[in-house]
Coordinates of N, CA, C and O in Angstrom, one line a residue:
X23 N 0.8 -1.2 0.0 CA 0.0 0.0 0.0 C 0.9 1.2 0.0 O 1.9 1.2 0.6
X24 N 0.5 2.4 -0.7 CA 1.3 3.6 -1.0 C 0.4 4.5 0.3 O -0.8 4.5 0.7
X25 N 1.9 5.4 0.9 CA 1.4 6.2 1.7 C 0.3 6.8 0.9 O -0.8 6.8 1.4
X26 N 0.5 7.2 0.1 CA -0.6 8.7 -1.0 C -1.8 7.5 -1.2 O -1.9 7.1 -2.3
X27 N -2.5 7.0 -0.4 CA -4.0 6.3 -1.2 C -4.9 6.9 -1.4 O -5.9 6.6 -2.1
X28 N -4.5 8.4 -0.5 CA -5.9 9.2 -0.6 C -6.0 10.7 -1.9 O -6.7 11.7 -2.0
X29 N -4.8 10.1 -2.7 CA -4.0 11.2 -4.0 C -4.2 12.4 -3.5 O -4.7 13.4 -4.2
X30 N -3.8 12.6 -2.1 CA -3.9 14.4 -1.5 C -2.7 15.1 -2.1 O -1.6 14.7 -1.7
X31 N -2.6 16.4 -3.1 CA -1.5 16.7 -3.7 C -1.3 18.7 -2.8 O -2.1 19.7 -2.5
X32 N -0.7 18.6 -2.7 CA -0.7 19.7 -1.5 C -0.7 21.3 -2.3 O -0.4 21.7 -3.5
X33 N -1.2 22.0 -1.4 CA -2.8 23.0 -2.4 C -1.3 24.1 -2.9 O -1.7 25.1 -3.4
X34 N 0.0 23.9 -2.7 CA 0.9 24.6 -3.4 C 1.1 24.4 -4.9 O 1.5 25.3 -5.7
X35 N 0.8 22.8 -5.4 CA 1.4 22.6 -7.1 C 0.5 22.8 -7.6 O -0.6 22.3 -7.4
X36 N 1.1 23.5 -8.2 CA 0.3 24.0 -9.7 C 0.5 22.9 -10.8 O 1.5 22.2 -10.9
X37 N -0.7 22.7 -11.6 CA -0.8 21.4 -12.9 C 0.5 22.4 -13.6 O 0.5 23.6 -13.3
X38 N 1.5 22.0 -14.4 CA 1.7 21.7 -15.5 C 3.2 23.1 -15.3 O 4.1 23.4 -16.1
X39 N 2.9 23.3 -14.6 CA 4.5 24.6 -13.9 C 5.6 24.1 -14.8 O 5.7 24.7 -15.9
X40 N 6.7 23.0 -14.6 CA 8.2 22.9 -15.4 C 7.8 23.1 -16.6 O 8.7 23.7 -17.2
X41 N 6.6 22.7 -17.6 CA 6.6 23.2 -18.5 C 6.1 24.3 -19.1 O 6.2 24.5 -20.3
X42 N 5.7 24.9 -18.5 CA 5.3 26.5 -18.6 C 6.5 27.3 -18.5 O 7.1 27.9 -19.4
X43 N 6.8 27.1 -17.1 CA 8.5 27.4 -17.6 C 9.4 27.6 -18.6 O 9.8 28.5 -19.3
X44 N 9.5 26.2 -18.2 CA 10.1 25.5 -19.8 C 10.6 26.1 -20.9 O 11.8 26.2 -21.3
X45 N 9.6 26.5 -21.2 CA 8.8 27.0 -22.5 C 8.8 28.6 -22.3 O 9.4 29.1 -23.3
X46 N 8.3 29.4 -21.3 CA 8.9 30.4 -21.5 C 9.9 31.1 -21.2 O 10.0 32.2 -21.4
X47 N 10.6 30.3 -20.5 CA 12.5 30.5 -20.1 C 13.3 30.5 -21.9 O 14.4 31.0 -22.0
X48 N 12.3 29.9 -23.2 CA 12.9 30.1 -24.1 C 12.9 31.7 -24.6 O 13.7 32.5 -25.1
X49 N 12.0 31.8 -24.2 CA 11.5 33.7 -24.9 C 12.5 34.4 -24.1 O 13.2 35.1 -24.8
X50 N 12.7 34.4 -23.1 CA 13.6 35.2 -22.1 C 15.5 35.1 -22.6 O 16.4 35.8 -22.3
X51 N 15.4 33.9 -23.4 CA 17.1 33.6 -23.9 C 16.9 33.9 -25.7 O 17.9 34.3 -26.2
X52 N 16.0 33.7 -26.4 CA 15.8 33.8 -28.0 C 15.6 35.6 -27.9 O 16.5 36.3 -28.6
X53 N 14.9 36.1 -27.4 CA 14.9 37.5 -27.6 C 15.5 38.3 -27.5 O 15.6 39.2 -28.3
X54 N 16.4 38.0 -26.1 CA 18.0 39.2 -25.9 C 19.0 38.6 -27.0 O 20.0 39.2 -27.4
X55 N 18.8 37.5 -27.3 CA 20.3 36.4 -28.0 C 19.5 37.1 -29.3 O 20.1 36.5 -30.2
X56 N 18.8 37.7 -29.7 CA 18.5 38.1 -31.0 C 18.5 39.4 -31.0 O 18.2 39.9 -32.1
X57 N 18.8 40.6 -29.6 CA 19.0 41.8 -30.0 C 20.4 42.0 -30.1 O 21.0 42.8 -30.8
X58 N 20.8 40.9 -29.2 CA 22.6 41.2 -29.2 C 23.2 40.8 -30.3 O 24.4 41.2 -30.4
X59 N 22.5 39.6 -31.4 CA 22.9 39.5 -32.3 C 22.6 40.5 -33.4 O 23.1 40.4 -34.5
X60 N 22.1 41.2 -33.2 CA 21.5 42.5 -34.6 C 22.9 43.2 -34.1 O 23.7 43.4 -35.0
X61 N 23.2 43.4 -33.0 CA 24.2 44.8 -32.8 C 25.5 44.5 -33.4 O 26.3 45.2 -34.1
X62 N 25.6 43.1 -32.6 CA 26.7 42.2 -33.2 C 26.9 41.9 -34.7 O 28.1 42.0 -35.1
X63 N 26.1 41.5 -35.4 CA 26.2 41.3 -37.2 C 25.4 42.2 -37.7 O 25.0 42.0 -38.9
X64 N 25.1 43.5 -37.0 CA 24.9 44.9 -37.7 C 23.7 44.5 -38.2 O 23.4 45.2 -39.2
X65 N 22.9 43.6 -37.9 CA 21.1 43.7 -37.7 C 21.1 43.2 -39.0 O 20.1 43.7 -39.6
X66 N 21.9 42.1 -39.8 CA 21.8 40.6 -40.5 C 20.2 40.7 -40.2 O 19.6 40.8 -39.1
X67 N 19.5 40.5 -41.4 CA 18.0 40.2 -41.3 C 17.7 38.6 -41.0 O 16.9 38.2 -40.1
X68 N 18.4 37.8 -41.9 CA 18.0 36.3 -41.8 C 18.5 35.9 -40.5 O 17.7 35.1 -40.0
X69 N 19.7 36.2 -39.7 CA 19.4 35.9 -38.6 C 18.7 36.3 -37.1 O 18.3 35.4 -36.3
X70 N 18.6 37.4 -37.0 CA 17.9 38.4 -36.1 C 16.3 38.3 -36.5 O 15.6 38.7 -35.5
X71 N 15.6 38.0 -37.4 CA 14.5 37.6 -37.8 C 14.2 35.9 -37.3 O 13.2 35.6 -36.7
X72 N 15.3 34.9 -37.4 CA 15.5 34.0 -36.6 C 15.3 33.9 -35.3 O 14.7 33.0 -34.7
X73 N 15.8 34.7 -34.9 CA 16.2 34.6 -33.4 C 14.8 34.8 -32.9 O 14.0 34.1 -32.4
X74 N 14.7 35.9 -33.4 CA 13.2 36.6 -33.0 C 11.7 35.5 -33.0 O 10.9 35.2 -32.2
X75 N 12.1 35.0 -34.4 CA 10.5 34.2 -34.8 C 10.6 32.7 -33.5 O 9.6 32.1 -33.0
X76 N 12.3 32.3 -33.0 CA 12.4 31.3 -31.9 C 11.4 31.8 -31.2 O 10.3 31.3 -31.1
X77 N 11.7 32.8 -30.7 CA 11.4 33.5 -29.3 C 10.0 33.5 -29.1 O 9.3 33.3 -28.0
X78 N 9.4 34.1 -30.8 CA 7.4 34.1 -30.7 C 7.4 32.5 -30.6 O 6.5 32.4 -29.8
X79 N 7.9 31.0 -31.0 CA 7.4 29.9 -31.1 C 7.8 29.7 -29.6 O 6.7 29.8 -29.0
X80 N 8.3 29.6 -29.0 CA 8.4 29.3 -27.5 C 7.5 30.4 -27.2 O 7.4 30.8 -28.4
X81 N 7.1 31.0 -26.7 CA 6.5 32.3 -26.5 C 4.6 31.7 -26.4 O 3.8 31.7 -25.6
X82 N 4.8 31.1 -28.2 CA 3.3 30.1 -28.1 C 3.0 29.5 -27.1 O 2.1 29.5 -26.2
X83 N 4.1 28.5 -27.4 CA 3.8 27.2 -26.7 C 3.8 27.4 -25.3 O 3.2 26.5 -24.7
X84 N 4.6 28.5 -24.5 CA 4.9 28.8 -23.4 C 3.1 29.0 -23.0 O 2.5 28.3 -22.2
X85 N 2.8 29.9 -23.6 CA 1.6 30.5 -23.4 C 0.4 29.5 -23.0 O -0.4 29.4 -22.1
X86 N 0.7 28.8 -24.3 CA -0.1 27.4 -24.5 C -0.3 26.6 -23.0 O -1.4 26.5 -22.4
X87 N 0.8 26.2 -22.5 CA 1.2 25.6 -21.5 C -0.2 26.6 -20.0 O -1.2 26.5 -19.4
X88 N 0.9 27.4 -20.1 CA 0.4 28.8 -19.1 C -1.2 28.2 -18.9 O -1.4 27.5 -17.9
X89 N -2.3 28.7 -19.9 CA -3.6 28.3 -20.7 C -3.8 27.1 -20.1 O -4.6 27.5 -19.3
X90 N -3.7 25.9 -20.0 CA -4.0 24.3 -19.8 C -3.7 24.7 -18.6 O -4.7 24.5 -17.9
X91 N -2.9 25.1 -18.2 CA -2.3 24.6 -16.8 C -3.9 25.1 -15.8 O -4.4 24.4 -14.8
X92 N -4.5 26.5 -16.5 CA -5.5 26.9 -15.3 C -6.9 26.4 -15.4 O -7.9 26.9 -14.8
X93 N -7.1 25.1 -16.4 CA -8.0 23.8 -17.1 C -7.9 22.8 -16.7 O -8.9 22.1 -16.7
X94 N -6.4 22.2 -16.0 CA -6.7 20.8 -15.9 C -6.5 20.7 -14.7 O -5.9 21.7 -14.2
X95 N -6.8 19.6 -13.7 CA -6.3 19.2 -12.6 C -5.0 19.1 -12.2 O -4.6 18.7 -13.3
X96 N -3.8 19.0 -11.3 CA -2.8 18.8 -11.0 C -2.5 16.9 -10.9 O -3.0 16.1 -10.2
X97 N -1.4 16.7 -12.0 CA -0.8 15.3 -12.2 C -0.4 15.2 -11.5 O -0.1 16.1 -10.8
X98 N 0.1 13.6 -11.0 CA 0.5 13.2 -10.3 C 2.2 13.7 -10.4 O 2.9 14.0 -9.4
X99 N 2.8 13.8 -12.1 CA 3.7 14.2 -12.3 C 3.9 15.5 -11.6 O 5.1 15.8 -11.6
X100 N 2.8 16.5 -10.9 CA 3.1 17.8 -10.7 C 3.0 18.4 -9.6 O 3.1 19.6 -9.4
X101 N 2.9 16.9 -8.6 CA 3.4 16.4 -7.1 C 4.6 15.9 -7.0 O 4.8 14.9 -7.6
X102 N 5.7 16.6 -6.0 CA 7.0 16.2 -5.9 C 6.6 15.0 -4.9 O 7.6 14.5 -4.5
X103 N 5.9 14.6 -4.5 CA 5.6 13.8 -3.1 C 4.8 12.4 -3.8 O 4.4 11.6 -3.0
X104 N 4.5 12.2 -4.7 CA 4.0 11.5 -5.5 C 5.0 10.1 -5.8 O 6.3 10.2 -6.0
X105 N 4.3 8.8 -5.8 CA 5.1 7.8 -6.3 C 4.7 7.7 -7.5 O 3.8 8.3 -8.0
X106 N 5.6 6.5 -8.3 CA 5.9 6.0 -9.8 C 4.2 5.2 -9.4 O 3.6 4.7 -10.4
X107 N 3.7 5.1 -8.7 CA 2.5 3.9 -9.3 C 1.4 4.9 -8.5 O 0.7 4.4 -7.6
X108 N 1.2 6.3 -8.7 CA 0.4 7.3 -8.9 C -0.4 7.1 -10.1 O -1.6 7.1 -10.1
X109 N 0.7 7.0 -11.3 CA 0.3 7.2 -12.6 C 0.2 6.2 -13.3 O 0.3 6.3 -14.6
X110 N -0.2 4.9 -12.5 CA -0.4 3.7 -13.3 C -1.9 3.8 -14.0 O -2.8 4.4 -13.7
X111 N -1.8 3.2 -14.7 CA -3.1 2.8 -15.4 C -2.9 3.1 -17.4 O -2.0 3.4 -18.2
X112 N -3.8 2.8 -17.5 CA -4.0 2.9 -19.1 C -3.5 4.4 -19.8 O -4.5 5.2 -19.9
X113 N -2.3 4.9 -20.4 CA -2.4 5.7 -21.5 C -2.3 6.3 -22.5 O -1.9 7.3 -22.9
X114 N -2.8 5.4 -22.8 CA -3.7 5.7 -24.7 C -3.8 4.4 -25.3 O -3.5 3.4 -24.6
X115 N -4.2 4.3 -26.9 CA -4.2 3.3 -27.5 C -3.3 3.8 -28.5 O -3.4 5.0 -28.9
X116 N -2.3 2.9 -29.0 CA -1.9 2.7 -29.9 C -2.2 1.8 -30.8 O -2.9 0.7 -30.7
X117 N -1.3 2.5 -32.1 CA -1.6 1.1 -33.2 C -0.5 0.4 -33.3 O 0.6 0.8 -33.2
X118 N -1.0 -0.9 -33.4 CA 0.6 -1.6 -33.4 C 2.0 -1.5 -34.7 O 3.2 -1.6 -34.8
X119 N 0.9 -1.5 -35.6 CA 1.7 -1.5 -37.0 C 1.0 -0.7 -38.1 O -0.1 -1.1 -38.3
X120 N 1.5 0.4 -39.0 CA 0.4 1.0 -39.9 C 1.3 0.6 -41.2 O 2.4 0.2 -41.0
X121 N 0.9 0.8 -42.2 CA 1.7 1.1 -43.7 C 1.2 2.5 -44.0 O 2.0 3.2 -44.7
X122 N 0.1 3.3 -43.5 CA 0.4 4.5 -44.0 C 1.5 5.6 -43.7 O 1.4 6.7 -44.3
X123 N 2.3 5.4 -43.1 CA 3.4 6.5 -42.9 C 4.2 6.1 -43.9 O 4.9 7.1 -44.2
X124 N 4.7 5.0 -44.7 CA 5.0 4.2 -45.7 C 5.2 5.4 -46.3 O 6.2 6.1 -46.5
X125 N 3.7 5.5 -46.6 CA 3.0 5.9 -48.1 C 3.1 7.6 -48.1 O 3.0 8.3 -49.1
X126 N 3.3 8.0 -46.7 CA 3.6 10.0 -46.7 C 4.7 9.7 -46.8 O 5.2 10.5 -47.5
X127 N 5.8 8.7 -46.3 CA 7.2 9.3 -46.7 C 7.7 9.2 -48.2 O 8.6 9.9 -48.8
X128 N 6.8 7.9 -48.5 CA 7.2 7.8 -50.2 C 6.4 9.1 -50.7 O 6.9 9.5 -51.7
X129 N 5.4 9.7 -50.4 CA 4.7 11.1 -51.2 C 5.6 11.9 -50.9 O 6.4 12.1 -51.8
X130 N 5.9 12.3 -50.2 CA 6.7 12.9 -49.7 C 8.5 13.6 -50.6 O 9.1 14.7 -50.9
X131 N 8.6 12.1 -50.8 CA 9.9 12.0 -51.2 C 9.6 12.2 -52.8 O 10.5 12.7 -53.5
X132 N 8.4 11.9 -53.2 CA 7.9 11.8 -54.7 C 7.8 13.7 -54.8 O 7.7 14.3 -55.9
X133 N 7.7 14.2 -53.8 CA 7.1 15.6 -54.0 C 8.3 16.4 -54.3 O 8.3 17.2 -55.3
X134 N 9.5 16.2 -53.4 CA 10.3 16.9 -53.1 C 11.3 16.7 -54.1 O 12.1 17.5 -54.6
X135 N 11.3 15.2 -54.4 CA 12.0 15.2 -55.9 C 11.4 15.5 -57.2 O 11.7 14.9 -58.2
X136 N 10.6 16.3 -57.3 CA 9.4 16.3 -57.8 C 10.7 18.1 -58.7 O 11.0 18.5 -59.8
X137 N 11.1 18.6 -57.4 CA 11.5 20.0 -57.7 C 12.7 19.9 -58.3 O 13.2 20.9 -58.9
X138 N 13.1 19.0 -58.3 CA 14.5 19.1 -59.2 C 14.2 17.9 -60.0 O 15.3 18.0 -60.5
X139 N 13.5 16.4 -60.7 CA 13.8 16.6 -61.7 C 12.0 16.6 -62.3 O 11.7 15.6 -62.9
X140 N 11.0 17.4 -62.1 CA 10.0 17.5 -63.0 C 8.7 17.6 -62.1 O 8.5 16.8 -61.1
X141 N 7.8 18.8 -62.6 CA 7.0 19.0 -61.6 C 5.6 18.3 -62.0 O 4.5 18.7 -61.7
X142 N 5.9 17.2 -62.6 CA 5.1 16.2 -63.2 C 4.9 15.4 -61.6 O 3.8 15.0 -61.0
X143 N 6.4 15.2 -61.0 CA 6.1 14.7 -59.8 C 5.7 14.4 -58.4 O 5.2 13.5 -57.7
X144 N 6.2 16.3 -58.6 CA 5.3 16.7 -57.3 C 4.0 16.5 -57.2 O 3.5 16.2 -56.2
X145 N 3.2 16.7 -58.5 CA 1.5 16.5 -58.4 C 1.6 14.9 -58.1 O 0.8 14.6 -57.1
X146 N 2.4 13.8 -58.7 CA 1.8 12.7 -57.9 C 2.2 12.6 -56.6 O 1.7 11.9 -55.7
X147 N 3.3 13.4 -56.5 CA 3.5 13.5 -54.6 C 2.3 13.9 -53.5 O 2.0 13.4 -52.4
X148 N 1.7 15.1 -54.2 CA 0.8 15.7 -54.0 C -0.9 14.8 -53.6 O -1.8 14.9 -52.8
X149 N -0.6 13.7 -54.8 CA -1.8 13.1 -54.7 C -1.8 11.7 -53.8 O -2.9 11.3 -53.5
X150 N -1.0 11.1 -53.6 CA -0.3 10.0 -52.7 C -0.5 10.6 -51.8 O -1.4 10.2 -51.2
X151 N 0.2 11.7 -51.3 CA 0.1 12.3 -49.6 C -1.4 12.4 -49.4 O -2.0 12.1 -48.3
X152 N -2.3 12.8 -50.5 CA -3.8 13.2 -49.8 C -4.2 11.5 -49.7 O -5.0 11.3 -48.8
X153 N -3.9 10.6 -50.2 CA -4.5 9.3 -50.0 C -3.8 8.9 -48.9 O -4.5 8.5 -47.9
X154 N -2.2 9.0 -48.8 CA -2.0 8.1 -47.6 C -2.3 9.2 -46.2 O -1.9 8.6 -45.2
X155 N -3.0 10.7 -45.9 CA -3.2 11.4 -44.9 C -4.9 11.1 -44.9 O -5.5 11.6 -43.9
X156 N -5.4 10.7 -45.5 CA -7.0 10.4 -45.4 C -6.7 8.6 -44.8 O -7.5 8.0 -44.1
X157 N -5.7 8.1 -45.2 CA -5.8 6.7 -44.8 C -5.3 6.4 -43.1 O -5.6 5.7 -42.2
X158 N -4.5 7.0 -43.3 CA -3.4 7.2 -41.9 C -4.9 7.8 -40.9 O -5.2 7.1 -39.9
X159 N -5.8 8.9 -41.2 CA -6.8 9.6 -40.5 C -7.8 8.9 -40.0 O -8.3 9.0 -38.9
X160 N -8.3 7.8 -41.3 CA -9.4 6.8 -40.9 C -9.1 5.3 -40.8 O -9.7 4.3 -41.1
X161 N -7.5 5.6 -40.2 CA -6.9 4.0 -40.2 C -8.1 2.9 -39.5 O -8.7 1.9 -40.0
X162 N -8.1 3.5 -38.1 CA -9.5 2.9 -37.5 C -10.5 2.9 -37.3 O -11.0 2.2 -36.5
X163 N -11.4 4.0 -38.1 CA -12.6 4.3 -38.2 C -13.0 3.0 -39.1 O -12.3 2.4 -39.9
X164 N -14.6 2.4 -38.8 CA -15.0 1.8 -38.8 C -16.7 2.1 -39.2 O -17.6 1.3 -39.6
X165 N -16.9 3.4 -39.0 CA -18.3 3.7 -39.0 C -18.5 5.3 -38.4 O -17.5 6.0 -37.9
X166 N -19.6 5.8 -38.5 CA -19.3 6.8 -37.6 C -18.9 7.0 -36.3 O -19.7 6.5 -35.5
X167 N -17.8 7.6 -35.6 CA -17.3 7.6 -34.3 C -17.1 6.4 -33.6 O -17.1 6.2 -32.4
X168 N -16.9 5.6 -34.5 CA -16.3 4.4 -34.6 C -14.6 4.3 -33.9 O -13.8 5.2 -34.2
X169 N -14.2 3.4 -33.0 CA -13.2 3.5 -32.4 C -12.9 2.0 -32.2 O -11.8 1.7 -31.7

């Protein structure tokens, strides 16, 4: 029996904190590392436009995080006092084996060679990826909301 049977997580943790963090400890290092780089390579657009667009994509996802965290309940993961068989149980289903990712990397690859030798190609890249991204989508669908 685990001391925790009664999953009391103590009214300080916050759901989902290290990665809110995480995530926006990037904005706080992409944003100065992209003014000091303008001063430094005399404001280089391709890279200072870099640096910058890091900083909005962590920035998202930071945000993102932020957002969920004040939605979901606090994980077990988001109790330091928590054991490894807190978080037992079922999660998710997988599939065991698909052939459609097969079939997007061969589109894929038909697409992209498609640009150097004939854009005859890319259209069947183009059309392979819509069959193998509708197949991969209704790999298990069986009916309506079928699972």
């Amino acid at each position: 029996m685990s001391h925790h049977d009664d999953q009391h997580v103590p009214e300080q943790v916050k759901p989902m904190r290290v990665e809110a963090w995480l995530f926006s400890a990037g904005v706080l290092f992409f944003v100065p590392v992209g003014i000091l780089y303008g001063f430094v390579a005399d404001w280089e657009p391709v890279g200072v436009v870099g640096f910058f667009l890091l900083g909005a994509m962590f920035a998202l996802a930071g945000g993102y995080m932020w957002l969920t965290a004040r939605r979901v309940d606090p994980r077990p993961e988001d109790n330091p006092t928590a054991d490894i068989e807190d978080r037992a149980g079922e999660v998710g289903v997988f599939s065991p084996h698909s052939w459609w990712p097969l079939v997007l990397g061969i589109a894929a690859t038909l697409a992209f060679a498609g640009l150097a030798f004939g854009w005859w190609m890319v259209g069947i890249g183009i059309v392979l990826g819509l069959v193998g991204l509708v197949g991969q989508l209704f790999e298990f669908s069986r009916g309506q909301h079928a699972h």
